[in-house]
XYZ file of C-alpha atoms in Angstrom:
668
model
C 0.000 0.000 0.000
C 2.851 2.387 0.710
C 3.852 2.333 -2.965
C 0.339 3.081 -4.284
C 1.330 6.750 -4.486
C 4.618 8.427 -5.422
C 5.189 12.173 -5.074
C 8.244 13.746 -6.683
C 9.773 16.992 -7.928
C 12.081 17.115 -10.958
C 13.766 20.061 -12.615
C 15.190 20.429 -16.086
C 18.860 21.205 -16.571
C 19.651 21.948 -20.211
C 23.130 20.472 -19.757
C 22.481 17.383 -17.659
C 18.805 16.784 -18.382
C 16.340 15.710 -15.703
C 17.291 15.928 -12.045
C 15.056 14.422 -9.371
C 15.048 17.033 -6.595
C 12.965 15.090 -4.055
C 10.726 12.042 -3.994
C 8.593 10.376 -1.377
C 8.331 7.709 -0.064
C 12.103 7.237 0.130
C 12.048 3.632 -1.022
C 13.758 1.719 -3.809
C 11.176 2.253 -6.540
C 10.815 -0.435 -9.212
C 10.846 2.079 -12.065
C 13.091 4.939 -13.081
C 11.791 8.350 -11.985
C 14.303 10.130 -14.234
C 12.895 8.342 -17.269
C 9.290 9.033 -16.213
C 10.076 12.714 -15.592
C 11.770 13.008 -18.999
C 8.618 11.607 -20.602
C 6.546 14.212 -18.754
C 8.722 17.090 -19.970
C 8.552 15.778 -23.548
C 4.786 15.291 -23.270
C 4.435 18.881 -22.053
C 6.513 20.135 -24.986
C 4.456 18.185 -27.504
C 1.033 19.287 -26.301
C 1.542 22.626 -24.580
C 4.756 24.285 -25.680
C 4.923 24.030 -29.460
C 5.705 27.770 -29.541
C 8.350 27.640 -26.788
C 8.143 27.412 -23.001
C 8.836 31.017 -21.990
C 5.241 32.006 -21.365
C 4.098 28.709 -19.902
C 3.849 28.973 -16.165
C 1.886 26.676 -13.896
C 0.163 24.319 -16.253
C -1.539 21.218 -14.858
C -1.981 18.126 -16.981
C -2.201 14.345 -16.703
C -0.917 11.385 -18.660
C -0.784 7.581 -18.373
C 2.486 5.938 -17.282
C 1.835 2.447 -18.601
C 5.181 0.890 -17.694
C 4.525 1.698 -14.036
C 0.757 0.973 -14.126
C 0.229 4.544 -12.957
C -1.552 7.719 -13.938
C 0.276 10.991 -13.358
C -1.127 14.364 -12.363
C 1.590 16.877 -13.193
C 2.165 20.551 -12.435
C 4.632 22.284 -14.775
C 6.157 25.617 -13.813
C 9.312 27.740 -14.156
C 11.305 29.479 -11.452
C 13.593 32.470 -12.195
C 17.311 31.861 -12.643
C 20.302 34.178 -13.117
C 22.033 31.502 -15.217
C 19.088 30.871 -17.519
C 17.176 33.849 -18.927
C 13.959 31.944 -19.530
C 14.086 30.354 -16.077
C 14.379 26.731 -14.905
C 11.470 24.448 -15.848
C 10.352 21.911 -13.273
C 7.504 19.509 -12.581
C 5.757 18.333 -9.442
C 4.014 15.033 -10.013
C 1.744 12.638 -8.168
C 1.757 9.057 -9.472
C -1.453 7.191 -8.649
C -2.558 3.644 -9.518
C -4.008 3.447 -13.021
C -7.329 2.219 -11.628
C -7.911 5.498 -9.769
C -10.742 7.400 -11.547
C -9.125 9.757 -14.066
C -11.846 12.365 -13.618
C -10.860 12.597 -9.926
C -7.173 13.368 -10.517
C -7.855 17.120 -10.573
C -8.924 16.908 -6.941
C -5.226 16.757 -6.002
C -4.512 20.095 -7.702
C -4.942 21.999 -4.446
C -2.042 20.078 -2.852
C 0.109 20.446 -5.981
C -0.475 24.214 -6.106
C 0.328 24.645 -2.398
C 3.442 22.531 -2.790
C 4.431 24.518 -5.877
C 4.004 27.865 -4.124
C 6.379 26.776 -1.380
C 8.885 25.049 -3.684
C 9.117 28.139 -5.907
C 10.342 30.112 -2.887
C 12.552 27.474 -1.233
C 13.815 25.397 -4.239
C 13.742 22.251 -2.098
C 11.212 20.595 0.199
C 10.577 17.777 2.620
C 7.663 16.032 0.914
C 6.399 13.827 3.745
C 3.949 16.461 5.063
C 2.316 16.910 1.646
C 2.490 13.184 0.945
C 0.442 12.489 4.090
C -2.260 14.948 2.983
C -2.360 13.444 -0.503
C -2.543 9.846 0.717
C -5.294 10.719 3.214
C -7.330 12.254 0.405
C -6.580 9.313 -1.900
C -7.775 6.666 0.547
C -10.907 8.698 1.354
C -11.665 8.860 -2.365
C -11.094 5.135 -2.662
C -13.404 4.390 0.270
C -17.171 4.145 -0.040
C -18.738 6.249 2.678
C -21.430 4.194 4.418
C -22.295 6.771 7.066
C -25.443 7.764 5.180
C -26.840 4.209 5.342
C -29.169 3.795 8.299
C -31.464 0.859 8.939
C -34.643 2.363 10.341
C -36.547 0.268 12.872
C -39.478 0.242 10.407
C -37.344 -1.065 7.522
C -38.750 -4.525 6.739
C -37.350 -7.535 4.915
C -39.972 -7.003 2.196
C -38.738 -3.423 1.654
C -35.170 -4.695 1.586
C -36.089 -7.171 -1.179
C -37.730 -4.358 -3.175
C -34.587 -2.241 -2.709
C -32.436 -5.179 -3.758
C -34.412 -5.536 -7.000
C -34.119 -1.786 -7.546
C -30.370 -2.020 -6.969
C -30.068 -4.762 -9.593
C -31.934 -2.581 -12.119
C -29.589 0.326 -11.378
C -26.636 -2.053 -11.665
C -27.858 -3.199 -15.105
C -27.907 0.442 -16.301
C -24.318 0.928 -14.976
C -25.474 3.410 -12.334
C -23.040 1.722 -9.972
C -22.613 4.451 -7.347
C -26.355 4.821 -6.726
C -26.794 1.046 -6.925
C -24.166 0.592 -4.212
C -26.099 2.452 -1.520
C -29.384 0.740 -2.407
C -27.773 -2.732 -2.468
C -25.700 -2.069 0.637
C -28.796 -1.146 2.655
C -30.629 -4.311 1.606
C -27.460 -6.350 2.248
C -27.288 -5.038 5.835
C -30.929 -5.984 6.393
C -30.388 -9.472 4.958
C -27.449 -9.954 7.336
C -29.501 -8.756 10.273
C -32.226 -11.255 9.364
C -29.547 -13.941 8.830
C -31.019 -14.780 5.436
C -27.896 -16.365 3.973
C -29.223 -16.840 0.440
C -30.111 -13.164 0.117
C -26.814 -12.158 1.758
C -25.073 -14.315 -0.867
C -26.916 -12.612 -3.753
C -26.403 -9.086 -2.464
C -22.719 -9.786 -1.705
C -22.229 -10.948 -5.279
C -23.652 -7.727 -6.743
C -21.834 -5.487 -4.249
C -18.471 -7.100 -4.956
C -19.071 -6.949 -8.711
C -20.057 -3.291 -8.802
C -17.131 -2.332 -6.543
C -14.712 -4.020 -8.937
C -16.384 -2.154 -11.827
C -15.863 1.079 -9.858
C -12.195 -0.007 -9.500
C -12.495 -0.017 -5.715
C -10.394 -3.149 -5.695
C -9.351 -3.164 -2.059
C -12.927 -2.896 -0.753
C -14.142 -5.313 -3.425
C -11.691 -7.924 -2.125
C -13.390 -7.876 1.280
C -16.726 -8.697 -0.332
C -15.228 -11.373 -2.591
C -13.731 -13.101 0.448
C -17.137 -13.040 2.126
C -18.729 -14.302 -1.098
C -16.266 -17.208 -1.216
C -17.153 -18.219 2.362
C -20.911 -17.967 1.758
C -20.711 -19.823 -1.556
C -18.747 -22.618 0.131
C -21.259 -22.785 2.971
C -24.240 -22.857 0.583
C -22.523 -25.024 -2.082
C -23.020 -22.345 -4.755
C -20.454 -23.316 -7.381
C -20.966 -20.331 -9.682
C -20.397 -17.716 -7.000
C -17.545 -19.709 -5.512
C -15.695 -19.651 -8.831
C -16.527 -15.993 -9.473
C -15.389 -15.017 -5.976
C -12.003 -16.708 -6.324
C -11.384 -15.427 -9.853
C -12.355 -11.836 -9.151
C -10.538 -11.736 -5.810
C -7.410 -12.824 -7.701
C -8.030 -10.179 -10.383
C -8.428 -7.428 -7.759
C -5.256 -8.595 -5.998
C -3.469 -8.496 -9.383
C -4.592 -4.896 -9.965
C -3.379 -4.023 -6.448
C -0.027 -5.723 -7.207
C -0.639 -8.223 -4.416
C 0.655 -11.004 -6.615
C 1.185 -13.742 -4.012
C -2.434 -13.473 -2.897
C -3.634 -13.465 -6.509
C -1.580 -16.580 -7.188
C -3.077 -18.329 -4.160
C -6.634 -17.756 -5.454
C -5.748 -18.878 -8.992
C -4.095 -22.041 -7.650
C -7.197 -22.793 -5.600
C -9.350 -22.404 -8.731
C -6.980 -24.522 -10.802
C -7.230 -27.415 -8.331
C -10.832 -28.198 -9.424
C -12.691 -28.184 -12.746
C -14.459 -24.849 -13.409
C -17.702 -24.178 -15.256
C -18.524 -20.492 -14.841
C -15.194 -18.748 -15.475
C -14.134 -17.524 -18.925
C -11.401 -20.026 -19.757
C -9.313 -17.573 -21.783
C -9.388 -14.936 -19.041
C -8.471 -17.529 -16.424
C -5.470 -18.819 -18.394
C -4.325 -15.322 -19.397
C -4.409 -13.735 -15.932
C -3.111 -16.851 -14.186
C -0.282 -16.828 -16.745
C 0.400 -13.138 -16.142
C 0.621 -13.646 -12.377
C 2.900 -16.671 -12.834
C 5.139 -14.588 -15.097
C 5.321 -11.765 -12.548
C 6.138 -14.267 -9.811
C 9.009 -15.676 -11.903
C 7.423 -19.054 -12.725
C 8.072 -18.762 -16.442
C 7.407 -22.408 -17.331
C 3.919 -22.315 -15.813
C 3.226 -18.941 -17.486
C 4.242 -20.348 -20.889
C 1.880 -23.297 -20.468
C -1.017 -21.025 -19.457
C -0.480 -18.522 -22.303
C -0.315 -21.462 -24.722
C -3.654 -22.677 -23.370
C -5.168 -19.181 -23.681
C -4.120 -19.007 -27.338
C -5.532 -22.479 -28.043
C -8.870 -21.463 -26.489
C -9.083 -18.210 -28.451
C -8.113 -19.795 -31.777
C -11.150 -22.083 -31.518
C -13.425 -19.033 -31.568
C -14.404 -16.781 -34.469
C -12.111 -13.773 -34.183
C -13.728 -10.342 -34.155
C -12.703 -6.797 -33.227
C -13.201 -7.612 -29.544
C -11.305 -10.910 -29.480
C -8.367 -9.952 -31.717
C -6.726 -7.676 -29.126
C -7.077 -10.443 -26.520
C -5.365 -12.960 -28.819
C -2.616 -10.412 -29.614
C -2.053 -9.863 -25.872
C -1.725 -13.607 -25.307
C 0.823 -13.999 -28.132
C 2.695 -10.924 -26.932
C 2.885 -12.141 -23.312
C 3.822 -15.659 -24.422
C 6.650 -14.158 -26.502
C 7.713 -11.948 -23.578
C 7.777 -14.896 -21.199
C 9.704 -17.130 -23.584
C 12.140 -14.249 -24.113
C 12.506 -13.636 -20.358
C 13.185 -17.321 -19.742
C 15.666 -17.642 -22.601
C 17.337 -14.378 -21.568
C 17.675 -15.671 -18.023
C 19.490 -18.704 -19.393
C 21.626 -16.553 -21.695
C 22.569 -14.275 -18.795
C 23.515 -17.267 -16.688
C 25.687 -18.704 -19.470
C 26.212 -15.925 -22.037
C 29.134 -17.681 -23.732
C 27.042 -20.732 -24.662
C 25.329 -20.598 -28.047
C 22.668 -23.232 -27.355
C 19.512 -21.167 -27.580
C 19.106 -20.515 -31.318
C 16.033 -22.719 -31.608
C 14.368 -21.105 -28.582
C 15.140 -17.618 -29.901
C 13.727 -18.524 -33.324
C 10.474 -19.554 -31.622
C 10.399 -16.266 -29.707
C 10.810 -14.329 -32.968
C 7.953 -16.305 -34.532
C 5.667 -15.510 -31.586
C 6.494 -11.791 -31.696
C 5.924 -11.752 -35.466
C 2.501 -13.360 -34.977
C 1.652 -10.821 -32.285
C 2.844 -8.002 -34.585
C 0.502 -9.103 -37.358
C -2.497 -8.722 -35.051
C -1.219 -5.662 -33.124
C -0.756 -3.734 -36.380
C -4.466 -4.205 -37.195
C -5.468 -1.903 -34.354
C -2.343 0.318 -34.202
C -1.015 -0.826 -30.844
C 2.180 1.178 -31.386
C 3.467 0.798 -27.832
C 3.659 -2.997 -28.002
C 4.775 -2.927 -31.650
C 7.790 -0.873 -30.571
C 8.656 -3.384 -27.834
C 8.234 -6.506 -29.948
C 10.211 -5.219 -32.950
C 12.984 -3.921 -30.684
C 13.286 -7.313 -28.998
C 13.349 -9.162 -32.333
C 16.131 -6.797 -33.414
C 17.991 -7.517 -30.200
C 17.669 -11.274 -30.712
C 19.112 -11.025 -34.229
C 21.907 -8.839 -32.867
C 22.783 -11.502 -30.302
C 22.722 -14.089 -33.080
C 25.180 -11.803 -34.968
C 22.676 -11.297 -37.796
C 23.212 -7.560 -37.805
C 21.419 -6.722 -41.084
C 18.228 -8.359 -39.802
C 18.644 -6.629 -36.443
C 18.763 -3.240 -38.178
C 15.604 -4.053 -40.191
C 13.606 -4.668 -37.007
C 15.122 -1.725 -35.145
C 14.042 0.475 -38.066
C 10.535 -0.979 -37.919
C 10.378 -0.122 -34.230
C 11.752 3.377 -35.001
C 8.906 3.909 -37.460
C 6.362 3.127 -34.733
C 8.072 5.552 -32.337
C 7.375 8.270 -34.921
C 3.698 7.298 -34.919
C 3.631 7.187 -31.112
C 5.939 10.184 -30.578
C 8.032 8.055 -28.196
C 11.281 10.028 -28.144
C 13.063 7.959 -25.482
C 12.468 4.630 -27.250
C 13.599 6.275 -30.494
C 16.930 7.269 -28.930
C 17.525 3.795 -27.487
C 16.751 2.219 -30.875
C 19.009 4.703 -32.615
C 21.894 3.708 -30.318
C 21.248 0.057 -31.132
C 21.222 0.785 -34.883
C 24.578 2.582 -34.478
C 26.072 -0.431 -32.663
C 24.966 -2.790 -35.447
C 26.206 -0.511 -38.232
C 29.559 -0.433 -36.417
C 29.594 -4.254 -36.338
C 29.024 -4.208 -40.102
C 31.714 -1.563 -40.646
C 29.286 0.742 -42.468
C 30.915 4.050 -41.526
C 29.374 6.141 -44.297
C 25.889 4.964 -43.380
C 26.736 5.748 -39.747
C 27.595 9.343 -40.681
C 24.231 9.765 -42.425
C 22.320 8.238 -39.491
C 24.007 10.355 -36.811
C 23.620 13.544 -38.872
C 19.882 12.898 -39.240
C 19.467 12.117 -35.541
C 21.302 15.290 -34.525
C 19.041 17.320 -36.784
C 15.929 15.784 -35.180
C 16.896 15.983 -31.505
C 18.085 19.595 -31.680
C 14.481 20.576 -32.415
C 13.394 19.489 -28.917
C 13.381 22.077 -26.149
C 13.756 19.271 -23.604
C 16.802 17.553 -25.046
C 19.850 17.773 -22.805
C 23.192 18.983 -24.143
C 25.007 15.873 -22.890
C 23.002 13.754 -25.362
C 23.787 16.161 -28.186
C 27.480 16.126 -27.212
C 27.423 12.316 -27.141
C 26.257 12.117 -30.769
C 28.770 14.732 -31.961
C 31.449 12.631 -30.253
C 30.207 9.480 -31.989
C 30.178 11.266 -35.345
C 33.724 12.522 -34.754
C 34.872 8.981 -33.957
C 33.457 7.658 -37.260
C 35.168 10.450 -39.226
C 38.422 9.753 -37.367
C 38.239 6.012 -38.165
C 37.808 6.945 -41.841
C 40.861 9.225 -41.670
C 38.747 12.366 -42.223
C 40.556 14.270 -39.490
C 39.297 17.741 -40.331
C 35.653 16.684 -40.000
C 36.497 14.589 -36.910
C 38.148 17.542 -35.169
C 35.139 19.724 -35.935
C 32.768 17.231 -34.265
C 35.066 16.607 -31.277
C 35.454 20.342 -30.668
C 31.679 20.912 -30.827
C 31.222 18.202 -28.193
C 34.125 19.560 -26.105
C 32.635 23.063 -26.119
C 29.355 21.609 -24.842
C 31.190 19.898 -21.971
C 32.702 23.263 -21.008
C 29.196 24.247 -19.898
C 29.040 21.417 -17.373
C 29.539 22.427 -13.756
C 31.622 19.302 -13.158
C 34.265 17.573 -15.326
C 33.106 14.455 -17.164
C 34.889 11.313 -18.329
C 33.431 11.881 -21.810
C 35.247 15.229 -21.936
C 38.494 13.447 -21.078
C 37.878 10.914 -23.862
C 37.254 13.727 -26.364
C 40.608 15.298 -25.466
C 42.252 11.880 -25.924
C 40.635 11.560 -29.376
C 41.885 15.019 -30.371
C 45.389 14.168 -29.105
C 45.384 10.996 -31.237
C 44.536 12.994 -34.354
C 47.309 15.551 -33.800
C 49.720 12.715 -32.989
C 48.819 10.904 -36.228
C 49.212 14.113 -38.265
C 52.471 15.192 -36.511
C 51.136 18.611 -35.452
C 53.338 19.032 -32.375
C 52.146 22.522 -31.360
C 48.496 21.467 -31.115
C 49.531 18.128 -29.631
C 51.349 19.777 -26.715
C 48.460 22.179 -26.096
C 45.856 19.429 -25.879
C 48.127 17.173 -23.811
C 48.373 19.999 -21.242
C 44.573 20.433 -21.349
C 44.187 16.676 -20.867
C 46.422 16.680 -17.758
C 44.577 19.678 -16.290
C 41.188 18.117 -16.999
C 42.320 14.837 -15.430
C 43.324 16.682 -12.248
C 39.960 18.479 -12.147
C 38.145 15.174 -12.598
C 40.161 13.454 -9.855
C 39.458 16.337 -7.453
C 35.757 16.271 -8.239
C 35.534 12.527 -7.671
C 37.349 12.739 -4.334
C 34.939 15.438 -3.168
C 31.914 13.376 -4.245
C 33.157 9.964 -3.183
C 30.278 9.213 -0.800
C 27.034 8.586 -2.680
C 23.995 6.378 -2.246
C 25.191 3.258 -4.038
C 21.748 1.787 -4.751
C 20.497 5.173 -5.964
C 23.363 5.468 -8.446
C 23.481 1.812 -9.595
C 19.929 0.873 -10.584
C 20.545 -2.801 -11.365
C 23.595 -5.036 -11.047
C 24.577 -8.618 -11.772
C 27.544 -10.638 -10.514
C 28.954 -13.392 -12.766
C 31.778 -15.883 -12.723
C 34.419 -15.312 -15.422
C 32.864 -18.272 -17.276
C 29.535 -16.418 -17.384
C 27.556 -18.175 -14.643
C 25.289 -15.764 -12.765
C 26.015 -15.757 -9.015
C 23.778 -12.924 -7.794
C 21.609 -10.140 -9.176
C 19.717 -7.122 -7.897
C 17.542 -5.943 -10.777
C 14.260 -4.466 -9.470
C 13.616 -2.660 -12.772
C 15.061 -5.091 -15.327
C 13.958 -8.477 -13.995
C 10.508 -8.442 -15.652
C 11.010 -5.773 -18.332
C 11.820 -7.331 -21.730
C 13.050 -3.990 -23.136
C 15.546 -3.440 -20.321
C 16.686 -7.059 -20.496
C 17.235 -6.759 -24.244
C 19.424 -3.706 -23.578
C 21.312 -5.669 -20.951
C 21.982 -8.460 -23.454
C 23.303 -5.890 -25.927
C 25.718 -4.673 -23.239
C 26.832 -8.222 -22.403
C 27.552 -8.864 -26.073
C 30.009 -5.943 -26.019
C 31.842 -6.929 -22.838
C 34.670 -9.407 -22.453
C 34.494 -10.920 -18.967
C 38.153 -11.917 -19.169
C 39.125 -8.232 -19.646
C 36.831 -6.851 -16.907
C 39.808 -5.673 -14.831
C 40.983 -3.421 -17.696
C 38.198 -0.773 -17.355
C 36.298 -1.363 -20.599
C 34.236 1.515 -21.988
C 30.644 1.909 -20.868
C 27.906 0.791 -23.257
C 25.323 3.584 -23.594
C 21.784 2.894 -24.826
C 19.255 5.732 -24.641
C 19.160 6.913 -21.020
C 21.036 3.858 -19.695
C 24.706 3.038 -19.453
C 26.138 -0.384 -18.617
C 29.540 -0.752 -16.941
C 31.607 -3.834 -16.096
C 34.108 -4.094 -13.210
C 36.465 -6.838 -12.155
C 39.807 -7.406 -10.440
C 42.718 -9.604 -11.397
C 42.892 -12.966 -9.608
C 39.245 -12.730 -8.471
C 37.114 -15.232 -10.420
C 33.980 -13.120 -10.805
C 32.896 -9.726 -12.159
C 30.049 -7.229 -11.729
C 27.932 -5.536 -14.430
C 25.825 -2.493 -13.474
C 23.131 -0.367 -15.110
C 22.930 3.356 -14.323
C 21.751 6.643 -15.812
C 23.783 8.146 -18.672
C 23.581 11.438 -16.796
C 25.665 10.151 -13.898
C 29.468 10.209 -13.796
C 30.968 7.053 -15.263
C 33.770 7.050 -12.704
C 31.289 7.551 -9.846
C 29.385 4.528 -11.143
C 32.618 2.547 -11.440
C 33.510 3.495 -7.873
C 30.057 2.401 -6.683
C 30.383 -0.903 -8.539
C 33.829 -1.333 -6.983
C 32.316 -0.722 -3.524
C 29.634 -3.360 -4.182
C 32.257 -5.720 -5.589
C 34.625 -5.245 -2.626
C 31.842 -5.755 -0.097
C 30.651 -8.880 -1.905
C 34.229 -10.179 -1.937
C 34.587 -9.466 1.790
C 31.304 -11.213 2.689
C 31.306 -14.166 0.287
C 34.665 -14.377 -1.528
C 35.924 -17.499 0.218
C 32.658 -19.367 -0.397
C 32.793 -18.590 -4.120
C 36.442 -19.550 -4.476
C 35.671 -22.832 -2.714
C 32.444 -23.217 -4.769
C 30.587 -23.798 -1.492
C 27.573 -21.568 -2.071
C 23.919 -21.499 -3.072
C 21.716 -18.558 -4.094
C 20.283 -18.479 -0.543
C 23.716 -17.561 0.829
C 23.393 -14.047 -0.661
C 19.860 -13.110 0.423
C 21.094 -10.616 3.025
C 23.476 -8.760 0.709
C 21.089 -5.941 -0.312
C 20.323 -5.338 3.358
C 24.058 -4.933 4.001
C 24.311 -2.404 1.141
C 21.312 -0.427 2.420
C 22.885 -0.165 5.855
C 25.985 1.603 4.494
């Protein structure tokens, strides 16, 4: 329940990008607030700021956050700044469960405006006070107020039956809120009279209408009562409905273990009154979320078999597409898990071919009703599979398909990640001239966005310079490197990328024997290195688990020992990015500080030490210092070595031996 609501403030820095100023509750959140905030800024630009952001102060809007199963109410505003003439844009956002009524989101505007008024003056805030007010209001809105329901002494059973019939008529016309009070009053009378059959009937309708009102927590109470009554009265239909719908409500509330328990209870006996497709699909989804991929695969297969026996129509096609899509996701997650455990073994070609076939089937149906969001995911994953099979031309074809759908869906962040993956594959193929064209086009597109950080623009100029340099076009390479270097001058802190740019420039002047320029840039390199070292010493202490979002520990042979991946573990897109990173790392060279792999807003870094038979791979934001991330990974690595090194060397360990490791990290 404590994660139902997230409250956060983020500001926009034109150099760095999004910065999360505060968030509450202060927990490890299973999705990336920086990514969500970036989407909100881009959404604002698309719909509200087509003519610039200067005159846009205090605009409130809302948007769905599907990857987090949330809906966001967002306040956009600008506070004055001496450094930035047009001011500093920022957002204050409340993330609420996606089942909360969308027409009620505006009722939190009062809290957002009060919070904004104070933040504009103070530039930072403790959010717990406002969070308490927001959560109190949220739970009151979620509750059904029964205080108005009074059973008069003259209220008879006959009147209660008449009210019950009236409630059913209101229910049938979807007047659920009015129906609730009428049905609730009759229900209370039936309970008072101890008429179990009528209590059963009224409980069924109350639980059903509450689930239709998306009051899932309250609905669960009634479904539990319905299950008990149906068992007592041997009412098979209501027993099945109670278990199924209680599981569905638990699923919507992310109470997956409880949902699984109800589905397992249903699965233990033959059912007559439950939609067989819905049962298999949701049971499969819960099994997938709980990590039981084999059971999920079996259930999704059954769901597809059931649906294929029916005549497909506009209503059933999306359901079949969802089943194929989730089956493909689950097969991919399972195969990926095996690939991560043993990445050097090429034994999964057949499984990956089946995954591609399933995604292609899903794509055929998804394209019929323009489900761009899932089309992006499925084509990206197919591209990633071909990349891991070293079929780079095919990978690029599917990445381009996904890119096309991002244009339709205006999904800028997915577009950037896909673009990075296209660049990697063109580099594998040695197609430098095509790379130049691609990067030029991307630079032209992203510079049109008001909310595109300069570090991303610098990154692509650096990439373009590297391609020109590899081709021996040193004049063009220097031009691109110097553009990127001038952008890094605007950063408040030195960056490793700036150091690499200076190294690239030094290499060019060394190759062309221009000693004057060579000496100048070597001096700049030494000065920059000193500045970077000083900065890192001053910022040595950071929240490790805030900086490193996911990490995995492997043996040199590629066997997974331990992982902490709250965001990546069930996200096929993030896992596909992780596989791309693994493909570019050599575990045997982990101690030699290999370059980070950067995909969209993520960067992947590997760390190891000579004579220690395991390595660590971490995922972090591209906005964070690469050396800071390396230092954090080193801290995790050193602590893991201290706690468990001897066990691993002696091969005397199981996965259970490491269950307390995250707790140790949190205590630092």
